[in-house]
Coordinates of C-alpha atoms and ligand atoms in Angstrom, one line a residue:
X1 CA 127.8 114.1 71.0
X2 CA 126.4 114.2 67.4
X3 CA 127.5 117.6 65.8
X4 CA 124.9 120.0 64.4
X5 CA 126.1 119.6 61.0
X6 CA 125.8 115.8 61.1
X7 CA 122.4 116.3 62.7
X8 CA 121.7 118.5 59.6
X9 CA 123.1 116.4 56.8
X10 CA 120.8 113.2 58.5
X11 CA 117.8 115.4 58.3
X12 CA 118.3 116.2 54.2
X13 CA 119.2 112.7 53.4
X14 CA 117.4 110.1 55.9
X15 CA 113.7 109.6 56.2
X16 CA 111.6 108.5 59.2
X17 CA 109.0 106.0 58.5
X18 CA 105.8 105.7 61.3
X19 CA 103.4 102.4 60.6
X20 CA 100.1 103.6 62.5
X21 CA 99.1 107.3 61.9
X22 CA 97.0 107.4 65.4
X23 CA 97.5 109.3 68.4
X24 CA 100.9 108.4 69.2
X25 CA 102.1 108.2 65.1
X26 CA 100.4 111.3 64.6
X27 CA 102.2 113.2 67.6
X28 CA 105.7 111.9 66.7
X29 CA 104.4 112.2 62.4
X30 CA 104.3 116.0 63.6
X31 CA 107.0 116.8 66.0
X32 CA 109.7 115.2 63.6
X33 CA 108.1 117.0 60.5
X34 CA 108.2 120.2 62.2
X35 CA 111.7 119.9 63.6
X36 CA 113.1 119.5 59.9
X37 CA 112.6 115.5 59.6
X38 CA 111.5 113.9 56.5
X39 CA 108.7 111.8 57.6
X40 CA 106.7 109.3 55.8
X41 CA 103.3 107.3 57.3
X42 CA 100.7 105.1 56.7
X43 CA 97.7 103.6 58.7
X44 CA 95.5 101.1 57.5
X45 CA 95.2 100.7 54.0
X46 CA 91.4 101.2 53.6
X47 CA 91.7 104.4 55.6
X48 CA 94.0 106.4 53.0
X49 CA 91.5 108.1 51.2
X50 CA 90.3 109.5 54.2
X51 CA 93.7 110.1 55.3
X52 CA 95.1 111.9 52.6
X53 CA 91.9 114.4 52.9
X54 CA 92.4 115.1 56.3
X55 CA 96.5 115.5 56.3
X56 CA 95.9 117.2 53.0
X57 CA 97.8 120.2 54.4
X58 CA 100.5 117.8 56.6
X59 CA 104.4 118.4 56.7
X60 CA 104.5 114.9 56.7
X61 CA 103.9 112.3 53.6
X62 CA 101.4 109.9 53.7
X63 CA 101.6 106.3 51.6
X64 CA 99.0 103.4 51.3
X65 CA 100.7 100.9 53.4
X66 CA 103.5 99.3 55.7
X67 CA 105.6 98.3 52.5
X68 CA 105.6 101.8 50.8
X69 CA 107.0 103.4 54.6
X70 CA 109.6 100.5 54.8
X71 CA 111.0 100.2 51.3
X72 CA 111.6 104.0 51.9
X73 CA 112.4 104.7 55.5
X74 CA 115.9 104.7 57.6
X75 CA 114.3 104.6 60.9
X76 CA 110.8 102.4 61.2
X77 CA 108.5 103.3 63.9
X78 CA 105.5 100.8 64.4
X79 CA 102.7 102.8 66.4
X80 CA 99.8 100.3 66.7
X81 CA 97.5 97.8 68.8
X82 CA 100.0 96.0 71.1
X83 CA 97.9 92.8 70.6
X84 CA 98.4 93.5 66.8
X85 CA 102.1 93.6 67.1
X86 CA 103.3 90.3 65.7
X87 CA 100.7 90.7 62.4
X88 CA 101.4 93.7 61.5
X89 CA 105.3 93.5 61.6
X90 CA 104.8 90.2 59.9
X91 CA 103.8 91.7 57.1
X92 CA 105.8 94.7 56.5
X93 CA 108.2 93.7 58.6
X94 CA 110.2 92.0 55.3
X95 CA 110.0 94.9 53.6
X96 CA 112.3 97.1 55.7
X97 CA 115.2 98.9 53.6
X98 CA 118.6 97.1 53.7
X99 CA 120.4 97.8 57.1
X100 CA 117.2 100.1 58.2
X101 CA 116.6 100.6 62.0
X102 CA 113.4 99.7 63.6
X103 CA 111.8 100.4 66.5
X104 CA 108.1 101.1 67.8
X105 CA 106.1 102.3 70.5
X106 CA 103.8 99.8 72.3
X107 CA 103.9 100.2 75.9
X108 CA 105.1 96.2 76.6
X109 CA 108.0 95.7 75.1
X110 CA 108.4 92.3 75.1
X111 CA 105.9 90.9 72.2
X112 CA 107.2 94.1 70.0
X113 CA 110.8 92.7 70.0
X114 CA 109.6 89.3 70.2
X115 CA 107.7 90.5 66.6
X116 CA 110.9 91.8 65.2
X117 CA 113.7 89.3 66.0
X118 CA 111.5 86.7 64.7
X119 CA 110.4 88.7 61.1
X120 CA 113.1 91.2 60.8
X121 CA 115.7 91.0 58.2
X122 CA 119.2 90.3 60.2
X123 CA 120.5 93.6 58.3
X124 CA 118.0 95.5 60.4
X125 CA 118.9 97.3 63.8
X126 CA 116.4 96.8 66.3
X127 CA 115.9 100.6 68.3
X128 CA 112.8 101.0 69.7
X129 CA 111.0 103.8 72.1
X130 CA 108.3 104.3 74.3
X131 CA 106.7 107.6 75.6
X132 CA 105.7 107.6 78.9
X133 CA 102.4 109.7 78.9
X134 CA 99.7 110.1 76.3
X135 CA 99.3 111.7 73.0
X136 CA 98.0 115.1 74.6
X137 CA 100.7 115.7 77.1
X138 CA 103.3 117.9 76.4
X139 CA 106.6 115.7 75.3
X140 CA 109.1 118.3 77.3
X141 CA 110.6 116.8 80.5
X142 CA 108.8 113.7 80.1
X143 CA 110.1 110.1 80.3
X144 CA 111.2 108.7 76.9
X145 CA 112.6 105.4 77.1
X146 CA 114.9 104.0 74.5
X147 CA 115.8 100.4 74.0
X148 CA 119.3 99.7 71.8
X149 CA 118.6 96.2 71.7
X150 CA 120.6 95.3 68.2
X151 CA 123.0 97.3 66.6
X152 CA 125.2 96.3 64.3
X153 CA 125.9 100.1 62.9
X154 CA 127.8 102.5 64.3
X155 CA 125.8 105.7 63.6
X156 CA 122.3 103.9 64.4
X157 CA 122.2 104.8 68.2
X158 CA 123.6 108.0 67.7
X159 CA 120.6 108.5 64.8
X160 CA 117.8 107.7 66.8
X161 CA 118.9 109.8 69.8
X162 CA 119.3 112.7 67.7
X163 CA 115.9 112.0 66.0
X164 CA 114.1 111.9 69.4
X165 CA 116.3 114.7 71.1
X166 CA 113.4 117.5 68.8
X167 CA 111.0 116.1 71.5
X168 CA 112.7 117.2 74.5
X169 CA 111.6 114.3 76.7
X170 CA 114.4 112.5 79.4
X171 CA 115.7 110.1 77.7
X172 CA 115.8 107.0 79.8
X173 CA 118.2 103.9 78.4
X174 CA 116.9 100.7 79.5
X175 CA 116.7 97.2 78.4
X176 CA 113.5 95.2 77.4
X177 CA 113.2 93.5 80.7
X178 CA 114.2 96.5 82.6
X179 CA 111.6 98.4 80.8
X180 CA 108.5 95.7 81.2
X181 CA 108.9 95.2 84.9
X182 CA 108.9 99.0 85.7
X183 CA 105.8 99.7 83.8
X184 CA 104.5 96.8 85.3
X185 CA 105.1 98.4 88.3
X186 CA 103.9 101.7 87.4
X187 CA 101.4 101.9 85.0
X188 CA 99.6 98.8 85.0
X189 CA 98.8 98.6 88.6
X190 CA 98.2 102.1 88.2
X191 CA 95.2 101.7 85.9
X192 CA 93.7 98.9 87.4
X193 CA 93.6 101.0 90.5
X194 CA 91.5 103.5 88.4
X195 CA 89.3 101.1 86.2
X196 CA 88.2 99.5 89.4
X197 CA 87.0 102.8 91.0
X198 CA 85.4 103.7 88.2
X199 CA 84.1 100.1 87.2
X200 CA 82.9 100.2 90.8
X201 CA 81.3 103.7 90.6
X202 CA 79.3 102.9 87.2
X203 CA 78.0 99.2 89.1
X204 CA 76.3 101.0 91.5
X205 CA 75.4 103.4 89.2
X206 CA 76.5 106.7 90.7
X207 CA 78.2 109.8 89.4
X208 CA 80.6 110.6 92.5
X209 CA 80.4 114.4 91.8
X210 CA 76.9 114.6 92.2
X211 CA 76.6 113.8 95.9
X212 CA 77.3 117.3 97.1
X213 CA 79.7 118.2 99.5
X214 CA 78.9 114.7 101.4
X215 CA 80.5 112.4 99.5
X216 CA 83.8 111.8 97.2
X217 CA 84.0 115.7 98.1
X218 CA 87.9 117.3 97.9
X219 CA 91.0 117.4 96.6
X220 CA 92.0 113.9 97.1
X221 CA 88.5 112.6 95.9
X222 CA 88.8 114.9 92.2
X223 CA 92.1 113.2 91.8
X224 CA 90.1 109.6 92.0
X225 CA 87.5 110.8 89.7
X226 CA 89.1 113.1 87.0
X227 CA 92.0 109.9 86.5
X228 CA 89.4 107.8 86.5
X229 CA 87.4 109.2 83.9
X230 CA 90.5 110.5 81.8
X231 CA 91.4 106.7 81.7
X232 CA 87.9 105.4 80.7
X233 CA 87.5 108.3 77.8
X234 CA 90.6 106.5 75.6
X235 CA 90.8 104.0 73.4
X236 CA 90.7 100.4 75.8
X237 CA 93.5 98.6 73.7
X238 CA 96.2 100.9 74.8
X239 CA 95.1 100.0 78.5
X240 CA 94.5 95.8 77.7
X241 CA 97.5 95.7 75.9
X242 CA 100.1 97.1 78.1
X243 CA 98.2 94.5 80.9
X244 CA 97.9 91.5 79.1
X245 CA 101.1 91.6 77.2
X246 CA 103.2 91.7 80.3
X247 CA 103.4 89.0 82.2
X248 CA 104.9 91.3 85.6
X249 CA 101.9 92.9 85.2
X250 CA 99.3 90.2 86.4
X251 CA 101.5 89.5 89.3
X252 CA 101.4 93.2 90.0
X253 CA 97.2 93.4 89.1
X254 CA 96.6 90.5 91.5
X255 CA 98.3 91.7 94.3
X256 CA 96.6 94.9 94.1
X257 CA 93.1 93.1 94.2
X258 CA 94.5 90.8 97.1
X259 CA 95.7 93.7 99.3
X260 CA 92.1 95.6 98.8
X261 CA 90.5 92.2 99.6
X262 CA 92.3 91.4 102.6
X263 CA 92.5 95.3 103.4
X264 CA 88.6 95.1 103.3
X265 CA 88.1 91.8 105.3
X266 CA 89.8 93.6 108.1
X267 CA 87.1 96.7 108.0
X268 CA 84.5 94.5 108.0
X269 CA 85.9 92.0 110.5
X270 CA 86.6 95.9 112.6
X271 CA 90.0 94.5 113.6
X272 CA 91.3 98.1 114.0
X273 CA 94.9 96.8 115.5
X274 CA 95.6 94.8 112.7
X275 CA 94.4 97.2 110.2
X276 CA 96.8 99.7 111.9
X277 CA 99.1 96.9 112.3
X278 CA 99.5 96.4 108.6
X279 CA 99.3 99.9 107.0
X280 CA 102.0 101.1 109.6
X281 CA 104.3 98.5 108.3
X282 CA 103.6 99.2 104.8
X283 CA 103.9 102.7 105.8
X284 CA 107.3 102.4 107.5
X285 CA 108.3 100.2 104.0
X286 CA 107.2 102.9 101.3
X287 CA 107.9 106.1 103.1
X288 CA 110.1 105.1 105.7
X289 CA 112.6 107.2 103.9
X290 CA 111.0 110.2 102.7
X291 CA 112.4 113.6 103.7
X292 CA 111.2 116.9 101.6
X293 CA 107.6 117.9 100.7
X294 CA 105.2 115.9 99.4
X295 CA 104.7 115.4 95.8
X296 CA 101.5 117.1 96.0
X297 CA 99.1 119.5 97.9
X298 CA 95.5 118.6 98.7
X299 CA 94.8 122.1 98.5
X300 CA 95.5 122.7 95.0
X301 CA 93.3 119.6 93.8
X302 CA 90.1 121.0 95.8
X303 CA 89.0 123.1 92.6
X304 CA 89.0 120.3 89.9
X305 CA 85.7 119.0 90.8
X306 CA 82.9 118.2 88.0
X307 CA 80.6 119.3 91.1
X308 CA 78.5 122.4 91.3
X309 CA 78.4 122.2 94.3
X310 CA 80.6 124.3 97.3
X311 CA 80.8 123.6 100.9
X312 CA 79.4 127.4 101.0
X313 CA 76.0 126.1 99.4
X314 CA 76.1 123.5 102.3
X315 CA 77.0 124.6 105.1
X316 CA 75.5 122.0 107.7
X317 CA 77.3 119.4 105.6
X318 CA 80.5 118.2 106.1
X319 CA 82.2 115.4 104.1
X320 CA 82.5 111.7 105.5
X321 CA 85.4 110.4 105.8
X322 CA 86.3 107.8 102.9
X323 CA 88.4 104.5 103.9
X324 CA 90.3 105.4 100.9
X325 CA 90.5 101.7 100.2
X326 CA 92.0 102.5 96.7
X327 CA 95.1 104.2 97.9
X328 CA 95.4 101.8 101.0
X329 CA 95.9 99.0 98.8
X330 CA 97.9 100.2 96.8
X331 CA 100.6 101.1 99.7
X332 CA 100.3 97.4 100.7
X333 CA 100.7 95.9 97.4
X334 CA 103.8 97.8 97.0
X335 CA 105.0 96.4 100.2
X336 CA 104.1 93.2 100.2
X337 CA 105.6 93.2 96.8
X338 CA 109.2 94.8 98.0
X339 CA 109.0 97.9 95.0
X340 CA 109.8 100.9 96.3
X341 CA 108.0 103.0 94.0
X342 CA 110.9 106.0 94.6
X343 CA 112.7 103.7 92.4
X344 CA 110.4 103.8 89.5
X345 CA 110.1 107.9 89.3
X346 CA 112.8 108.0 86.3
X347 CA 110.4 106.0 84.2
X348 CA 106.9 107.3 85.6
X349 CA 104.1 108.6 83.8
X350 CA 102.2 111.3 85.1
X351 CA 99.3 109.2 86.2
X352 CA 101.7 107.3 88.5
X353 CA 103.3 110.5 89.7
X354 CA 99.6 111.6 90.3
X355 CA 98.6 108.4 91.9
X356 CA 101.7 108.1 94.2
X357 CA 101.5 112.0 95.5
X358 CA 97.4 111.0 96.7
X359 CA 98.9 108.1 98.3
X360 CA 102.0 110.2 99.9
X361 CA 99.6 112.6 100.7
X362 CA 96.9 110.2 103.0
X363 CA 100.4 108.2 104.6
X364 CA 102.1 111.2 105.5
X365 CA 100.0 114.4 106.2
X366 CA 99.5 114.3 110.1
X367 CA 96.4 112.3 111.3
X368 CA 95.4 111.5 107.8
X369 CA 96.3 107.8 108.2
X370 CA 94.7 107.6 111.6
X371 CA 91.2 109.3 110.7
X372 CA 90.9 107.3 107.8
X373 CA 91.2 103.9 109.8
X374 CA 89.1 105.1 111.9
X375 CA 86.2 105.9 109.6
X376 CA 87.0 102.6 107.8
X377 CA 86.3 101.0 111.3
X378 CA 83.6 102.9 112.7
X379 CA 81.7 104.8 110.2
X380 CA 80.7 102.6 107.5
X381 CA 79.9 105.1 105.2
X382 CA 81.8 103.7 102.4
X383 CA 81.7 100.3 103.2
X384 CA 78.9 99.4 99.9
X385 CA 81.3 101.2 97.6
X386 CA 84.6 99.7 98.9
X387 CA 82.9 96.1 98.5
X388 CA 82.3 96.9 94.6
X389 CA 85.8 98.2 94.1
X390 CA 87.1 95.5 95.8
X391 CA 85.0 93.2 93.6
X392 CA 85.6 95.4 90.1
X393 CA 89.6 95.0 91.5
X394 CA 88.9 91.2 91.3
X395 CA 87.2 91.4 88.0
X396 CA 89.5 93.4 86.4
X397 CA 92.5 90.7 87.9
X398 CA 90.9 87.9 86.3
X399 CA 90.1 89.8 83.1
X400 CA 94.0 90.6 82.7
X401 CA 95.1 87.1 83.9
X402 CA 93.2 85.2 81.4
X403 CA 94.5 87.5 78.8
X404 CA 91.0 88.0 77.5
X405 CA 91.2 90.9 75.3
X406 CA 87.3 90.7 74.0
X407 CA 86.5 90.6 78.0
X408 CA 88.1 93.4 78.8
X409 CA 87.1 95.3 75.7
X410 CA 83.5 94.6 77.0
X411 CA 84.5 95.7 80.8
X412 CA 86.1 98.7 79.4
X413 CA 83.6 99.6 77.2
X414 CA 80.0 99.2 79.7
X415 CA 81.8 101.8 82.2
X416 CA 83.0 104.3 79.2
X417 CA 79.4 104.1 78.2
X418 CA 77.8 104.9 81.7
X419 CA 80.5 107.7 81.9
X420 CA 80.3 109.0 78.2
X421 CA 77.9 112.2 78.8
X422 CA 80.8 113.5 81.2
X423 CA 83.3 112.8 80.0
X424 CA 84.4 115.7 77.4
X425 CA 84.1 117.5 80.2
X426 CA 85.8 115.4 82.7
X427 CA 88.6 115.6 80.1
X428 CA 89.1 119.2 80.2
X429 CA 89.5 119.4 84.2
X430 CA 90.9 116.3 83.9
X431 CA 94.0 118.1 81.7
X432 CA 93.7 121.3 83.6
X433 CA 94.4 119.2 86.9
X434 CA 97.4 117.4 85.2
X435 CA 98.9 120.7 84.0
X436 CA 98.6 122.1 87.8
X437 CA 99.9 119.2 89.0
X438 CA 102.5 118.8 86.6
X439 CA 103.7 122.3 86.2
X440 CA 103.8 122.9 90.7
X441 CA 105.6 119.8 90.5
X442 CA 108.5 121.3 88.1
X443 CA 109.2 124.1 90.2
X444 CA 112.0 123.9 93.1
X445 CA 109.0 124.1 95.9
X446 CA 108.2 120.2 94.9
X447 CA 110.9 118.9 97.0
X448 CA 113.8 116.0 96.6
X449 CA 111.4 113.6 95.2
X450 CA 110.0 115.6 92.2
X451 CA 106.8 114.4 90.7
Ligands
NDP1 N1 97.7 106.5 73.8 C1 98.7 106.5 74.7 O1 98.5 107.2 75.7 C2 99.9 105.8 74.5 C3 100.0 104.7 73.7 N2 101.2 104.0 73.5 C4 101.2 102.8 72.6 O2 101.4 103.3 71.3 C5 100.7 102.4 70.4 C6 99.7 103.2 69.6 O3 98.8 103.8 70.5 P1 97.7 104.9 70.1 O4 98.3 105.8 69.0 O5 97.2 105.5 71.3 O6 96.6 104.0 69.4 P2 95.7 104.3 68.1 O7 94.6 103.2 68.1 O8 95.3 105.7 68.1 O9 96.7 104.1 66.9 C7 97.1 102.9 66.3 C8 96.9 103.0 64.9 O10 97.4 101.9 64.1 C9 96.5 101.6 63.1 N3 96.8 100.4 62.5 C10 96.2 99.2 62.8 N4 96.7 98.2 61.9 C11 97.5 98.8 61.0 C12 98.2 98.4 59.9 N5 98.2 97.2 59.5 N6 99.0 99.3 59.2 C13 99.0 100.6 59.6 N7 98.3 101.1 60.7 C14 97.6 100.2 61.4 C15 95.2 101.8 63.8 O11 94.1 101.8 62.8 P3 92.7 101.2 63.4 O12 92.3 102.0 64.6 O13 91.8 101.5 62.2 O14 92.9 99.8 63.6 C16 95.4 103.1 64.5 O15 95.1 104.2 63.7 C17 100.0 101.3 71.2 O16 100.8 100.2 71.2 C18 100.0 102.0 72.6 O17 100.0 101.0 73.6 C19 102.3 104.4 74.1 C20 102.3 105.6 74.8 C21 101.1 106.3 75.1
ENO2 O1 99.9 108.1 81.9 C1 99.3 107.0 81.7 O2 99.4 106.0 82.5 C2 98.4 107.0 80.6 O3 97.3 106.5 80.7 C3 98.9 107.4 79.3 C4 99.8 106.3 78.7 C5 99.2 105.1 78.2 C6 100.0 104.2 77.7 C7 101.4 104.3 77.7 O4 102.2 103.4 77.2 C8 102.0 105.5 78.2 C9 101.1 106.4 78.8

């Protein structure tokens, strides 16, 4: 335990230096400067004039480049383009200070060290961090992993936990490794699962909330939509990188396509048994164990819809029943894949927790499992839409496989374009739905397994 005063003589004497002033450099550029940190940044050279304007008023300093933050800095955060890694530590990378620690915040961790133990000085420690939800989610209770991968000082460890400790996240220790095959777990599987619903959605060109009380109508159905669209309204590298860059992650990708293929296959083919067959297994694998409440409620999602619409307005209408091929698959994958995803909830983001809780939700609330078979059976309903997400699924596999970063920018960037009018405002349910979620899922009422 570091003592307050230590704490205080580190803040008038050491400075933090963050390489990337963009979402996530500008979040931690703040929270540092405000708890009492000195903090110095850059972003990309050409940008400082425009930079300087717009953090005119900034606790924080702001420098031309990577070599003015590292000549200067005690602790080195790089907050950039995963797939920009390697160049960019390259070339400030040699510039650290003497016996400086570094450390950054791409979401695979592997490249990132890869980057520093090959353009490092040796006098460097190697610390590095990731936060486990996005710039606009309040750091407090959330996963924060930290990586103490070389340290050859005494006090660095100690330093960087005290530095993070003003965000008030979990801190979770892990390794490298550890670290890359639980996000490949979690959140890479996670946003394929959402790029292909809404990759699938923009192919057949509809906007799901617009079909009345019908279709894609509820609380389950809002979750699809608003993570969907929160996903496709940021910037595409954050999602390509933390899929191409880890190699777990393709595994993880592909099976998720291959379970909604083969999931599909049997609707088609109407073998009900095996259908049953296999989601009952599944079932028995990734739930088998659960005791408690669910993670979350149906009935708190209903009222995040971007729809006008209200079953009152409608009343000979009632919904169809979706196959909920997106949640089915992912259930399988996870079994056929052994990962219990219980296991991952120390290291989760919020999206996972989210996607998880839908999934609990159609697997364990009574009769759930069962109707939805049976509609995916008998009442083909959704069968045109579940044979674009299973081919958008596909896509988006062979995309990440191939490691084609231009591909996927182009895949990313079609749907956020069909999707662009709505999605300001998709945004703002979108964080109203997460904050619900989120904040129910804090209190004592959430159960064992908190989301
Ligand atoms: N967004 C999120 O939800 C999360 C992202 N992450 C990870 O954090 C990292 C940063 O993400 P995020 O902040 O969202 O992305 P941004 O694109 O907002 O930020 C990256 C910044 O780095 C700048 N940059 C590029 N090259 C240089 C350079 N040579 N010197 C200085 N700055 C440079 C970029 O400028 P330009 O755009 O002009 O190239 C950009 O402003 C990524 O690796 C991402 O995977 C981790 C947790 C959450
Ligand atoms: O919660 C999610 O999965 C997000 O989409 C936000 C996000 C993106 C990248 C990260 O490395 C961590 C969090």
């Amino acid at each position: 335990m570091v003592s307050e005063e230590k704490i205080q003589q580190w803040k008038a004497t050491k400075i933090i230096g963050i390489i990337g002033l963009g979402d996530m450099g500008l979040l931690y550029a703040n929270r540092f400067s405000d708890a009492g940190w000195k903090v110095i940044c850059c972003d990309r050279e050409e940008l400082y004039g425009e930079l300087k304007e717009r953090h005119a008023f900034a606790k924080f300093e702001l420098v031309k480049n990577g070599h003015l933050v590292s000549r200067k800095s005690d602790y080195i955060i790089y907050s950039v383009e995963a797939s920009n890694i390697n160049k960019i530590v390259a070339m400030y990378g040699p510039s650290s200070k003497v016996g400086t620690i570094v450390g950054g915040q791409t979401s695979c961790k592997l490249p990132e060290i890869e980057a520093f133990e090959q353009h490092l000085p040796k006098d460097c420690d190697i610390i590095t961090v990731h936060s486990l939800h996005g710039p606009k989610v309040d750091t407090e209770g959330q996963p924060l992993v930290i990586i103490n991968h070389r340290s050859q000082y005494s006090e660095s460890f100690d330093f960087v936990n005290s530095v993070m400790s003003c965000l008030k996240s979990k801190q979770v220790y892990l390794t490298y490794e550890e670290h890359d095959k639980i996000t490949a777990d979690t959140q890479a599987v996670t946003h394929a699962a959402f790029l292909s619903m809404g990759a699938a959605w923009a192919k057949i060109k509809i906007y799901p909330w617009t079909l009345g009380i019908n279709k894609w109508y509820g609380g389950l159905e809002n979750v699809k939509v608003n993570i969907s669209l929160r996903i496709y309204s940021n910037k595409w590298h954050v999602y390509a990188g933390l899929a191409i860059t880890n190699p777990s992650a393709h595994q993880q990708i592909l099976q998720y396509a291959t379970s909604a293929t083969e999931l599909f296959s049997l609707m088609i083919d109407n073998k009900e048994q095996e259908l049953t067959e296999r989601l009952l297994k599944a079932k028995k694998f990734v739930f088998g164990k659960h005791t408690g409440l669910l993670l979350l409620d149906d009935t708190i999602l209903e009222k995040y819809s971007l729809s006008k619409n209200t079953v009152s307005d409608d009343t000979n209408s009632k919904p169809l029943p979706n196959s909920h091929l997106s949640l089915l698959a992912i259930v399988d994958s996870w079994y056929q894949l052994g990962i219990d995803p219980y296991d991952h909830m120390i290291c989760s983001t919020p999206l996972f927790r989210i996607f998880l809780g839908v999934s609990e939700y159609l697997f364990l609330t009574p009769g759930l499992l069962e109707q939805t078979i049976d509609a995916a059976i008998h009442d083909k309903s959704f069968i045109k839409d579940d044979l674009e997400f299973v081919v958008s699924a596909r896509e988006w596999s062979s995309v990440v496989s191939f490691a084609n970063f231009e591909l996927y920018k182009k895949q990313f960037q079609s749907v956020q374009k069909f999707f662009e009018p709505m999605l300001p405002e998709a945004n703002r349910i979108g964080n109203e739905m997460i904050k619900t979620i989120l904040s129910h899922s804090k209190g004592p009422s959430a159960g064992e397994k908190n989301i």
